[in-house]
Amino acid sequence: MLPRTTDTPLDDIEFLARSDHRVTVLAALVRRPQSRADLQTMTAASTSTIGRTLREFEDRQWISKDGHQFEATQLGAFVAAGIQELIERLETEQAVRDVWQWLPTEASGFTVEMASKAVVTDARADDPYGPVNRFVSLLRQTDRFRFVGYGVALLEPCKDEFRRQVLDGMYTEIIDPPSVAKYILATYKEHCSEALESGNLTVRLHEDLPAYGLSLFDDRIAISGYNADSGTVQVLLDTDAPEAREWTESMYESYRREARPLTPEPTVE
């Protein structure tokens, strides 16, 4: 068989992308040898379609045939790994494309790679409280919670659940701007006094916090992005990726070192 000499890399990418089953077939042949019937059953593609695909793969030397079985060559495995990485990158980009403006900037050290495999919950017209509801579901699964940022839009809608979790023993530390802490303490005095008196809630103050929120749970971290025009949480991105955890821990500790403890105002007799 003569080697192909006319295709460019983009031609091969287009070939693989032009039909959903081609990447599936190549990945399956990387995992283990398969017969034509196996591939047809797996993809629900027609016999002729699978036949054409296998011929194209053989022509490119991505697969070899042994009797009725086909398997990927080293070249095929190399291509399959690369196209899968490209697909995963595009999946990540598509997940954050419409909410990227509300997430941390590159200058903070946050990268697109940290959003890989993250759960991205966007506030939509049909579910405006989706990000808050996702946050509450994470809050219910943690024994320790730490937060830094502007927490009003995130914590105010779930204040009752938050107080309940603190009173039930969830160790909590929050770093807020003084203006936010003052507003919360004044508006929800009863909620705050019970939580602070429990010994499970610590509040620290910082004058210069980012325009997003960072939450640290037992097993996941979350980034809350705010829409300044509406004053609501536009997106909650949560993940258990180690690199995202490391970045969030580092950011939290840097603000914590500069923060001061909340000093309750003396009660007037």
PDB file of C-alpha atoms in Angstrom:
ATOM      1  CA  MET A   1       0.000   0.000   0.000  1.00  0.00           C
ATOM      2  CA  LEU A   2       1.438   3.374  -0.997  1.00  0.00           C
ATOM      3  CA  PRO A   3       1.594   5.984   1.768  1.00  0.00           C
ATOM      4  CA  ARG A   4      -0.749   8.950   1.538  1.00  0.00           C
ATOM      5  CA  THR A   5       1.143  12.100   0.609  1.00  0.00           C
ATOM      6  CA  THR A   6      -1.585  14.606  -0.263  1.00  0.00           C
ATOM      7  CA  ASP A   7      -3.446  15.008   3.050  1.00  0.00           C
ATOM      8  CA  THR A   8      -2.613  17.896   5.349  1.00  0.00           C
ATOM      9  CA  PRO A   9      -3.138  17.583   9.118  1.00  0.00           C
ATOM     10  CA  LEU A  10      -6.318  19.628   8.758  1.00  0.00           C
ATOM     11  CA  ASP A  11      -7.567  17.196   6.108  1.00  0.00           C
ATOM     12  CA  ASP A  12      -7.209  14.315   8.562  1.00  0.00           C
ATOM     13  CA  ILE A  13      -8.879  16.295  11.354  1.00  0.00           C
ATOM     14  CA  GLU A  14     -11.759  17.091   8.980  1.00  0.00           C
ATOM     15  CA  PHE A  15     -12.002  13.427   8.009  1.00  0.00           C
ATOM     16  CA  LEU A  16     -12.308  12.339  11.627  1.00  0.00           C
ATOM     17  CA  ALA A  17     -14.719  15.132  12.553  1.00  0.00           C
ATOM     18  CA  ARG A  18     -17.018  14.724   9.548  1.00  0.00           C
ATOM     19  CA  SER A  19     -18.708  11.675  11.059  1.00  0.00           C
ATOM     20  CA  ASP A  20     -19.392  10.966  14.733  1.00  0.00           C
ATOM     21  CA  HIS A  21     -18.500   7.291  14.547  1.00  0.00           C
ATOM     22  CA  ARG A  22     -14.953   7.632  13.197  1.00  0.00           C
ATOM     23  CA  VAL A  23     -13.376   8.816  16.439  1.00  0.00           C
ATOM     24  CA  THR A  24     -15.406   6.190  18.308  1.00  0.00           C
ATOM     25  CA  VAL A  25     -14.167   3.407  16.026  1.00  0.00           C
ATOM     26  CA  LEU A  26     -10.533   4.478  16.235  1.00  0.00           C
ATOM     27  CA  ALA A  27     -10.679   4.746  20.032  1.00  0.00           C
ATOM     28  CA  ALA A  28     -12.300   1.294  20.242  1.00  0.00           C
ATOM     29  CA  LEU A  29      -9.520  -0.222  18.162  1.00  0.00           C
ATOM     30  CA  VAL A  30      -6.936   1.354  20.466  1.00  0.00           C
ATOM     31  CA  ARG A  31      -8.525  -0.394  23.441  1.00  0.00           C
ATOM     32  CA  ARG A  32      -8.582  -3.861  21.881  1.00  0.00           C
ATOM     33  CA  PRO A  33      -8.967  -5.678  18.527  1.00  0.00           C
ATOM     34  CA  GLN A  34     -12.503  -5.611  17.119  1.00  0.00           C
ATOM     35  CA  SER A  35     -14.297  -7.252  14.246  1.00  0.00           C
ATOM     36  CA  ARG A  36     -16.315  -5.324  11.681  1.00  0.00           C
ATOM     37  CA  ALA A  37     -19.492  -6.720  13.251  1.00  0.00           C
ATOM     38  CA  ASP A  38     -18.352  -5.537  16.713  1.00  0.00           C
ATOM     39  CA  LEU A  39     -17.824  -2.014  15.379  1.00  0.00           C
ATOM     40  CA  GLN A  40     -21.144  -1.976  13.575  1.00  0.00           C
ATOM     41  CA  THR A  41     -22.960  -3.012  16.749  1.00  0.00           C
ATOM     42  CA  MET A  42     -21.092  -0.411  18.795  1.00  0.00           C
ATOM     43  CA  THR A  43     -21.793   2.516  16.475  1.00  0.00           C
ATOM     44  CA  ALA A  44     -25.098   1.470  14.874  1.00  0.00           C
ATOM     45  CA  ALA A  45     -23.543   2.519  11.566  1.00  0.00           C
ATOM     46  CA  SER A  46     -24.274   0.579   8.385  1.00  0.00           C
ATOM     47  CA  THR A  47     -22.016  -2.202   7.122  1.00  0.00           C
ATOM     48  CA  SER A  48     -20.939  -0.094   4.149  1.00  0.00           C
ATOM     49  CA  THR A  49     -20.144   2.904   6.388  1.00  0.00           C
ATOM     50  CA  ILE A  50     -17.961   0.822   8.709  1.00  0.00           C
ATOM     51  CA  GLY A  51     -16.274  -0.738   5.689  1.00  0.00           C
ATOM     52  CA  ARG A  52     -15.401   2.667   4.203  1.00  0.00           C
ATOM     53  CA  THR A  53     -14.120   3.881   7.552  1.00  0.00           C
ATOM     54  CA  LEU A  54     -11.859   0.862   8.008  1.00  0.00           C
ATOM     55  CA  ARG A  55     -10.488   1.212   4.472  1.00  0.00           C
ATOM     56  CA  GLU A  56      -9.695   4.868   5.115  1.00  0.00           C
ATOM     57  CA  PHE A  57      -7.997   3.953   8.389  1.00  0.00           C
ATOM     58  CA  GLU A  58      -5.948   1.234   6.693  1.00  0.00           C
ATOM     59  CA  ASP A  59      -5.028   3.658   3.904  1.00  0.00           C
ATOM     60  CA  ARG A  60      -3.673   6.038   6.539  1.00  0.00           C
ATOM     61  CA  GLN A  61      -1.900   3.138   8.321  1.00  0.00           C
ATOM     62  CA  TRP A  62      -3.826   3.846  11.524  1.00  0.00           C
ATOM     63  CA  ILE A  63      -5.033   0.252  11.818  1.00  0.00           C
ATOM     64  CA  SER A  64      -3.960  -3.235  10.771  1.00  0.00           C
ATOM     65  CA  LYS A  65      -5.984  -6.371  10.082  1.00  0.00           C
ATOM     66  CA  ASP A  66      -5.421  -9.868  11.392  1.00  0.00           C
ATOM     67  CA  GLY A  67      -8.009 -12.265   9.999  1.00  0.00           C
ATOM     68  CA  HIS A  68     -11.400 -10.793  10.901  1.00  0.00           C
ATOM     69  CA  GLN A  69      -9.972  -8.537  13.599  1.00  0.00           C
ATOM     70  CA  PHE A  70      -8.799  -4.949  13.296  1.00  0.00           C
ATOM     71  CA  GLU A  71      -6.577  -3.123  15.776  1.00  0.00           C
ATOM     72  CA  ALA A  72      -4.906   0.266  15.991  1.00  0.00           C
ATOM     73  CA  THR A  73      -1.270   0.688  15.068  1.00  0.00           C
ATOM     74  CA  GLN A  74       1.046   2.955  17.064  1.00  0.00           C
ATOM     75  CA  LEU A  75       0.248   5.687  14.543  1.00  0.00           C
ATOM     76  CA  GLY A  76      -3.472   5.170  15.069  1.00  0.00           C
ATOM     77  CA  ALA A  77      -3.114   5.228  18.854  1.00  0.00           C
ATOM     78  CA  PHE A  78      -1.105   8.439  18.591  1.00  0.00           C
ATOM     79  CA  VAL A  79      -3.802  10.077  16.479  1.00  0.00           C
ATOM     80  CA  ALA A  80      -6.601   8.808  18.737  1.00  0.00           C
ATOM     81  CA  ALA A  81      -4.935  10.273  21.834  1.00  0.00           C
ATOM     82  CA  GLY A  82      -4.430  13.610  20.114  1.00  0.00           C
ATOM     83  CA  ILE A  83      -7.971  13.909  18.781  1.00  0.00           C
ATOM     84  CA  GLN A  84      -9.392  12.924  22.186  1.00  0.00           C
ATOM     85  CA  GLU A  85      -7.333  15.653  23.845  1.00  0.00           C
ATOM     86  CA  LEU A  86      -8.599  18.142  21.261  1.00  0.00           C
ATOM     87  CA  ILE A  87     -12.203  17.074  21.899  1.00  0.00           C
ATOM     88  CA  GLU A  88     -11.753  17.452  25.662  1.00  0.00           C
ATOM     89  CA  ARG A  89     -10.205  20.888  25.205  1.00  0.00           C
ATOM     90  CA  LEU A  90     -13.103  22.024  23.048  1.00  0.00           C
ATOM     91  CA  GLU A  91     -15.604  20.582  25.530  1.00  0.00           C
ATOM     92  CA  THR A  92     -13.969  22.641  28.267  1.00  0.00           C
ATOM     93  CA  GLU A  93     -13.878  25.769  26.109  1.00  0.00           C
ATOM     94  CA  GLN A  94     -17.533  25.413  25.161  1.00  0.00           C
ATOM     95  CA  ALA A  95     -18.523  24.893  28.802  1.00  0.00           C
ATOM     96  CA  VAL A  96     -16.936  28.181  29.903  1.00  0.00           C
ATOM     97  CA  ARG A  97     -17.198  30.247  26.719  1.00  0.00           C
ATOM     98  CA  ASP A  98     -20.344  32.138  27.691  1.00  0.00           C
ATOM     99  CA  VAL A  99     -19.328  32.682  31.324  1.00  0.00           C
ATOM    100  CA  TRP A 100     -15.601  33.297  30.965  1.00  0.00           C
ATOM    101  CA  GLN A 101     -16.005  37.041  31.551  1.00  0.00           C
ATOM    102  CA  TRP A 102     -17.227  36.363  35.113  1.00  0.00           C
ATOM    103  CA  LEU A 103     -14.389  34.001  36.063  1.00  0.00           C
ATOM    104  CA  PRO A 104     -10.924  34.920  37.418  1.00  0.00           C
ATOM    105  CA  THR A 105      -8.518  36.524  34.976  1.00  0.00           C
ATOM    106  CA  GLU A 106      -5.322  34.981  33.700  1.00  0.00           C
ATOM    107  CA  ALA A 107      -3.388  37.490  35.811  1.00  0.00           C
ATOM    108  CA  SER A 108      -4.645  35.726  38.946  1.00  0.00           C
ATOM    109  CA  GLY A 109      -3.094  32.454  37.806  1.00  0.00           C
ATOM    110  CA  PHE A 110      -6.379  30.813  36.896  1.00  0.00           C
ATOM    111  CA  THR A 111      -6.202  28.855  33.629  1.00  0.00           C
ATOM    112  CA  VAL A 112      -8.668  27.250  31.244  1.00  0.00           C
ATOM    113  CA  GLU A 113      -7.101  23.888  32.052  1.00  0.00           C
ATOM    114  CA  MET A 114      -8.355  24.221  35.635  1.00  0.00           C
ATOM    115  CA  ALA A 115     -11.903  24.176  34.272  1.00  0.00           C
ATOM    116  CA  SER A 116     -11.402  20.796  32.621  1.00  0.00           C
ATOM    117  CA  LYS A 117     -14.088  18.348  33.773  1.00  0.00           C
ATOM    118  CA  ALA A 118     -15.607  21.044  35.997  1.00  0.00           C
ATOM    119  CA  VAL A 119     -19.331  21.343  36.609  1.00  0.00           C
ATOM    120  CA  VAL A 120     -20.387  24.708  35.186  1.00  0.00           C
ATOM    121  CA  THR A 121     -23.777  25.962  36.360  1.00  0.00           C
ATOM    122  CA  ASP A 122     -24.934  29.078  34.566  1.00  0.00           C
ATOM    123  CA  ALA A 123     -27.848  31.292  35.577  1.00  0.00           C
ATOM    124  CA  ARG A 124     -30.339  30.885  32.745  1.00  0.00           C
ATOM    125  CA  ALA A 125     -33.666  32.551  32.148  1.00  0.00           C
ATOM    126  CA  ASP A 126     -35.459  29.310  33.006  1.00  0.00           C
ATOM    127  CA  ASP A 127     -33.255  28.625  36.066  1.00  0.00           C
ATOM    128  CA  PRO A 128     -31.839  31.889  37.475  1.00  0.00           C
ATOM    129  CA  TYR A 129     -30.992  30.294  40.841  1.00  0.00           C
ATOM    130  CA  GLY A 130     -29.169  27.332  39.314  1.00  0.00           C
ATOM    131  CA  PRO A 131     -25.716  28.452  40.594  1.00  0.00           C
ATOM    132  CA  VAL A 132     -27.042  29.075  44.120  1.00  0.00           C
ATOM    133  CA  ASN A 133     -28.839  25.727  44.187  1.00  0.00           C
ATOM    134  CA  ARG A 134     -25.667  23.973  43.064  1.00  0.00           C
ATOM    135  CA  PHE A 135     -23.761  25.771  45.820  1.00  0.00           C
ATOM    136  CA  VAL A 136     -26.275  24.605  48.441  1.00  0.00           C
ATOM    137  CA  SER A 137     -25.921  20.994  47.269  1.00  0.00           C
ATOM    138  CA  LEU A 138     -22.146  21.227  47.784  1.00  0.00           C
ATOM    139  CA  LEU A 139     -22.587  22.922  51.149  1.00  0.00           C
ATOM    140  CA  ARG A 140     -24.684  20.013  52.400  1.00  0.00           C
ATOM    141  CA  GLN A 141     -21.871  17.567  51.662  1.00  0.00           C
ATOM    142  CA  THR A 142     -19.022  19.270  53.512  1.00  0.00           C
ATOM    143  CA  ASP A 143     -17.847  19.396  57.119  1.00  0.00           C
ATOM    144  CA  ARG A 144     -15.535  22.349  56.541  1.00  0.00           C
ATOM    145  CA  PHE A 145     -16.288  25.414  54.474  1.00  0.00           C
ATOM    146  CA  ARG A 146     -14.085  28.393  53.668  1.00  0.00           C
ATOM    147  CA  PHE A 147     -14.997  31.360  51.505  1.00  0.00           C
ATOM    148  CA  VAL A 148     -13.344  34.547  50.294  1.00  0.00           C
ATOM    149  CA  GLY A 149     -14.926  37.246  48.148  1.00  0.00           C
ATOM    150  CA  TYR A 150     -18.184  39.105  47.819  1.00  0.00           C
ATOM    151  CA  GLY A 151     -20.583  36.606  49.361  1.00  0.00           C
ATOM    152  CA  VAL A 152     -23.869  38.498  49.514  1.00  0.00           C
ATOM    153  CA  ALA A 153     -25.274  37.276  46.197  1.00  0.00           C
ATOM    154  CA  LEU A 154     -24.192  33.700  46.938  1.00  0.00           C
ATOM    155  CA  LEU A 155     -24.923  33.345  50.661  1.00  0.00           C
ATOM    156  CA  GLU A 156     -27.919  35.622  51.159  1.00  0.00           C
ATOM    157  CA  PRO A 157     -30.384  33.477  49.134  1.00  0.00           C
ATOM    158  CA  CYS A 158     -29.452  30.402  51.198  1.00  0.00           C
ATOM    159  CA  LYS A 159     -28.957  32.087  54.596  1.00  0.00           C
ATOM    160  CA  ASP A 160     -31.274  29.671  56.416  1.00  0.00           C
ATOM    161  CA  GLU A 161     -29.516  26.599  55.033  1.00  0.00           C
ATOM    162  CA  PHE A 162     -26.138  28.157  55.750  1.00  0.00           C
ATOM    163  CA  ARG A 163     -27.035  28.928  59.388  1.00  0.00           C
ATOM    164  CA  ARG A 164     -28.400  25.411  59.835  1.00  0.00           C
ATOM    165  CA  GLN A 165     -25.179  23.876  58.550  1.00  0.00           C
ATOM    166  CA  VAL A 166     -23.051  26.019  60.863  1.00  0.00           C
ATOM    167  CA  LEU A 167     -25.186  25.232  63.889  1.00  0.00           C
ATOM    168  CA  ASP A 168     -25.009  21.532  62.986  1.00  0.00           C
ATOM    169  CA  GLY A 169     -21.227  21.652  63.267  1.00  0.00           C
ATOM    170  CA  MET A 170     -19.849  22.784  59.891  1.00  0.00           C
ATOM    171  CA  TYR A 171     -16.607  24.648  60.635  1.00  0.00           C
ATOM    172  CA  THR A 172     -16.774  27.841  58.588  1.00  0.00           C
ATOM    173  CA  GLU A 173     -14.416  30.712  57.880  1.00  0.00           C
ATOM    174  CA  ILE A 174     -15.456  33.637  55.699  1.00  0.00           C
ATOM    175  CA  ILE A 175     -13.315  36.514  54.446  1.00  0.00           C
ATOM    176  CA  ASP A 176     -15.525  39.421  53.423  1.00  0.00           C
ATOM    177  CA  PRO A 177     -15.119  43.120  52.675  1.00  0.00           C
ATOM    178  CA  PRO A 178     -16.009  45.243  55.738  1.00  0.00           C
ATOM    179  CA  SER A 179     -19.020  46.741  53.937  1.00  0.00           C
ATOM    180  CA  VAL A 180     -20.444  43.296  53.174  1.00  0.00           C
ATOM    181  CA  ALA A 181     -19.886  42.032  56.709  1.00  0.00           C
ATOM    182  CA  LYS A 182     -21.545  45.156  58.115  1.00  0.00           C
ATOM    183  CA  TYR A 183     -24.559  44.693  55.856  1.00  0.00           C
ATOM    184  CA  ILE A 184     -24.968  41.012  56.733  1.00  0.00           C
ATOM    185  CA  LEU A 185     -24.568  41.588  60.469  1.00  0.00           C
ATOM    186  CA  ALA A 186     -27.112  44.403  60.442  1.00  0.00           C
ATOM    187  CA  THR A 187     -29.658  42.774  58.144  1.00  0.00           C
ATOM    188  CA  TYR A 188     -29.523  39.251  59.554  1.00  0.00           C
ATOM    189  CA  LYS A 189     -28.565  39.903  63.144  1.00  0.00           C
ATOM    190  CA  GLU A 190     -30.276  36.820  64.560  1.00  0.00           C
ATOM    191  CA  HIS A 191     -28.786  34.502  61.921  1.00  0.00           C
ATOM    192  CA  CYS A 192     -25.311  35.853  62.535  1.00  0.00           C
ATOM    193  CA  SER A 193     -25.382  35.981  66.338  1.00  0.00           C
ATOM    194  CA  GLU A 194     -26.407  32.327  66.653  1.00  0.00           C
ATOM    195  CA  ALA A 195     -23.781  31.194  64.162  1.00  0.00           C
ATOM    196  CA  LEU A 196     -20.997  33.271  65.721  1.00  0.00           C
ATOM    197  CA  GLU A 197     -21.911  32.161  69.239  1.00  0.00           C
ATOM    198  CA  SER A 198     -21.750  28.513  68.163  1.00  0.00           C
ATOM    199  CA  GLY A 199     -17.980  28.799  67.754  1.00  0.00           C
ATOM    200  CA  ASN A 200     -18.187  27.209  64.308  1.00  0.00           C
ATOM    201  CA  LEU A 201     -18.145  30.492  62.350  1.00  0.00           C
ATOM    202  CA  THR A 202     -15.180  32.819  61.996  1.00  0.00           C
ATOM    203  CA  VAL A 203     -15.401  36.017  59.978  1.00  0.00           C
ATOM    204  CA  ARG A 204     -12.381  37.955  58.764  1.00  0.00           C
ATOM    205  CA  LEU A 205     -12.264  41.287  56.969  1.00  0.00           C
ATOM    206  CA  HIS A 206     -10.234  42.343  53.950  1.00  0.00           C
ATOM    207  CA  GLU A 207     -10.375  45.690  52.158  1.00  0.00           C
ATOM    208  CA  ASP A 208      -9.376  44.532  48.668  1.00  0.00           C
ATOM    209  CA  LEU A 209     -10.976  41.278  47.564  1.00  0.00           C
ATOM    210  CA  PRO A 210     -11.469  39.896  44.023  1.00  0.00           C
ATOM    211  CA  ALA A 211     -14.714  40.499  42.141  1.00  0.00           C
ATOM    212  CA  TYR A 212     -15.519  36.779  42.330  1.00  0.00           C
ATOM    213  CA  GLY A 213     -15.947  34.307  45.150  1.00  0.00           C
ATOM    214  CA  LEU A 214     -13.830  31.291  46.066  1.00  0.00           C
ATOM    215  CA  SER A 215     -15.345  28.433  48.057  1.00  0.00           C
ATOM    216  CA  LEU A 216     -13.414  25.554  49.580  1.00  0.00           C
ATOM    217  CA  PHE A 217     -15.364  22.412  50.473  1.00  0.00           C
ATOM    218  CA  ASP A 218     -14.015  19.089  51.747  1.00  0.00           C
ATOM    219  CA  ASP A 219     -13.611  17.545  48.309  1.00  0.00           C
ATOM    220  CA  ARG A 220     -14.283  20.316  45.782  1.00  0.00           C
ATOM    221  CA  ILE A 221     -13.649  23.977  45.176  1.00  0.00           C
ATOM    222  CA  ALA A 222     -16.040  26.420  43.567  1.00  0.00           C
ATOM    223  CA  ILE A 223     -15.672  29.762  41.841  1.00  0.00           C
ATOM    224  CA  SER A 224     -18.686  32.050  41.836  1.00  0.00           C
ATOM    225  CA  GLY A 225     -18.847  34.747  39.171  1.00  0.00           C
ATOM    226  CA  TYR A 226     -21.091  37.749  39.665  1.00  0.00           C
ATOM    227  CA  ASN A 227     -23.077  39.825  37.222  1.00  0.00           C
ATOM    228  CA  ALA A 228     -22.534  43.381  38.444  1.00  0.00           C
ATOM    229  CA  ASP A 229     -25.532  44.674  36.490  1.00  0.00           C
ATOM    230  CA  SER A 230     -28.038  42.321  38.130  1.00  0.00           C
ATOM    231  CA  GLY A 231     -26.213  41.763  41.425  1.00  0.00           C
ATOM    232  CA  THR A 232     -26.687  38.006  41.091  1.00  0.00           C
ATOM    233  CA  VAL A 233     -24.485  34.933  40.792  1.00  0.00           C
ATOM    234  CA  GLN A 234     -24.075  34.374  37.065  1.00  0.00           C
ATOM    235  CA  VAL A 235     -22.058  31.173  37.248  1.00  0.00           C
ATOM    236  CA  LEU A 236     -20.756  28.611  39.707  1.00  0.00           C
ATOM    237  CA  LEU A 237     -17.859  26.481  38.518  1.00  0.00           C
ATOM    238  CA  ASP A 238     -16.934  23.591  40.790  1.00  0.00           C
ATOM    239  CA  THR A 239     -14.301  20.905  40.409  1.00  0.00           C
ATOM    240  CA  ASP A 240     -12.156  18.403  42.298  1.00  0.00           C
ATOM    241  CA  ALA A 241      -9.146  18.895  40.005  1.00  0.00           C
ATOM    242  CA  PRO A 242      -5.920  18.996  42.091  1.00  0.00           C
ATOM    243  CA  GLU A 243      -4.461  21.970  40.188  1.00  0.00           C
ATOM    244  CA  ALA A 244      -7.638  23.995  40.745  1.00  0.00           C
ATOM    245  CA  ARG A 245      -7.607  23.048  44.428  1.00  0.00           C
ATOM    246  CA  GLU A 246      -3.990  24.104  44.793  1.00  0.00           C
ATOM    247  CA  TRP A 247      -4.672  27.464  43.135  1.00  0.00           C
ATOM    248  CA  THR A 248      -7.757  28.123  45.267  1.00  0.00           C
ATOM    249  CA  GLU A 249      -5.981  27.193  48.511  1.00  0.00           C
ATOM    250  CA  SER A 250      -3.108  29.494  47.593  1.00  0.00           C
ATOM    251  CA  MET A 251      -5.425  32.394  46.781  1.00  0.00           C
ATOM    252  CA  TYR A 252      -7.414  31.882  49.972  1.00  0.00           C
ATOM    253  CA  GLU A 253      -4.333  31.792  52.186  1.00  0.00           C
ATOM    254  CA  SER A 254      -2.873  34.911  50.566  1.00  0.00           C
ATOM    255  CA  TYR A 255      -6.011  36.888  51.440  1.00  0.00           C
ATOM    256  CA  ARG A 256      -6.279  35.278  54.873  1.00  0.00           C
ATOM    257  CA  ARG A 257      -2.772  36.414  55.815  1.00  0.00           C
ATOM    258  CA  GLU A 258      -3.777  40.020  55.103  1.00  0.00           C
ATOM    259  CA  ALA A 259      -7.243  39.837  56.693  1.00  0.00           C
ATOM    260  CA  ARG A 260      -8.143  40.941  60.195  1.00  0.00           C
ATOM    261  CA  PRO A 261     -10.593  39.244  62.550  1.00  0.00           C
ATOM    262  CA  LEU A 262     -14.082  40.625  62.832  1.00  0.00           C
ATOM    263  CA  THR A 263     -14.481  42.549  66.066  1.00  0.00           C
ATOM    264  CA  PRO A 264     -18.106  42.579  67.174  1.00  0.00           C
ATOM    265  CA  GLU A 265     -19.406  46.013  68.034  1.00  0.00           C
ATOM    266  CA  PRO A 266     -20.016  46.441  71.760  1.00  0.00           C
ATOM    267  CA  THR A 267     -23.606  46.118  72.879  1.00  0.00           C
ATOM    268  CA  VAL A 268     -25.121  49.394  74.051  1.00  0.00           C
ATOM    269  CA  GLU A 269     -26.854  49.009  77.425  1.00  0.00           C
TER     270      GLU A 269
END
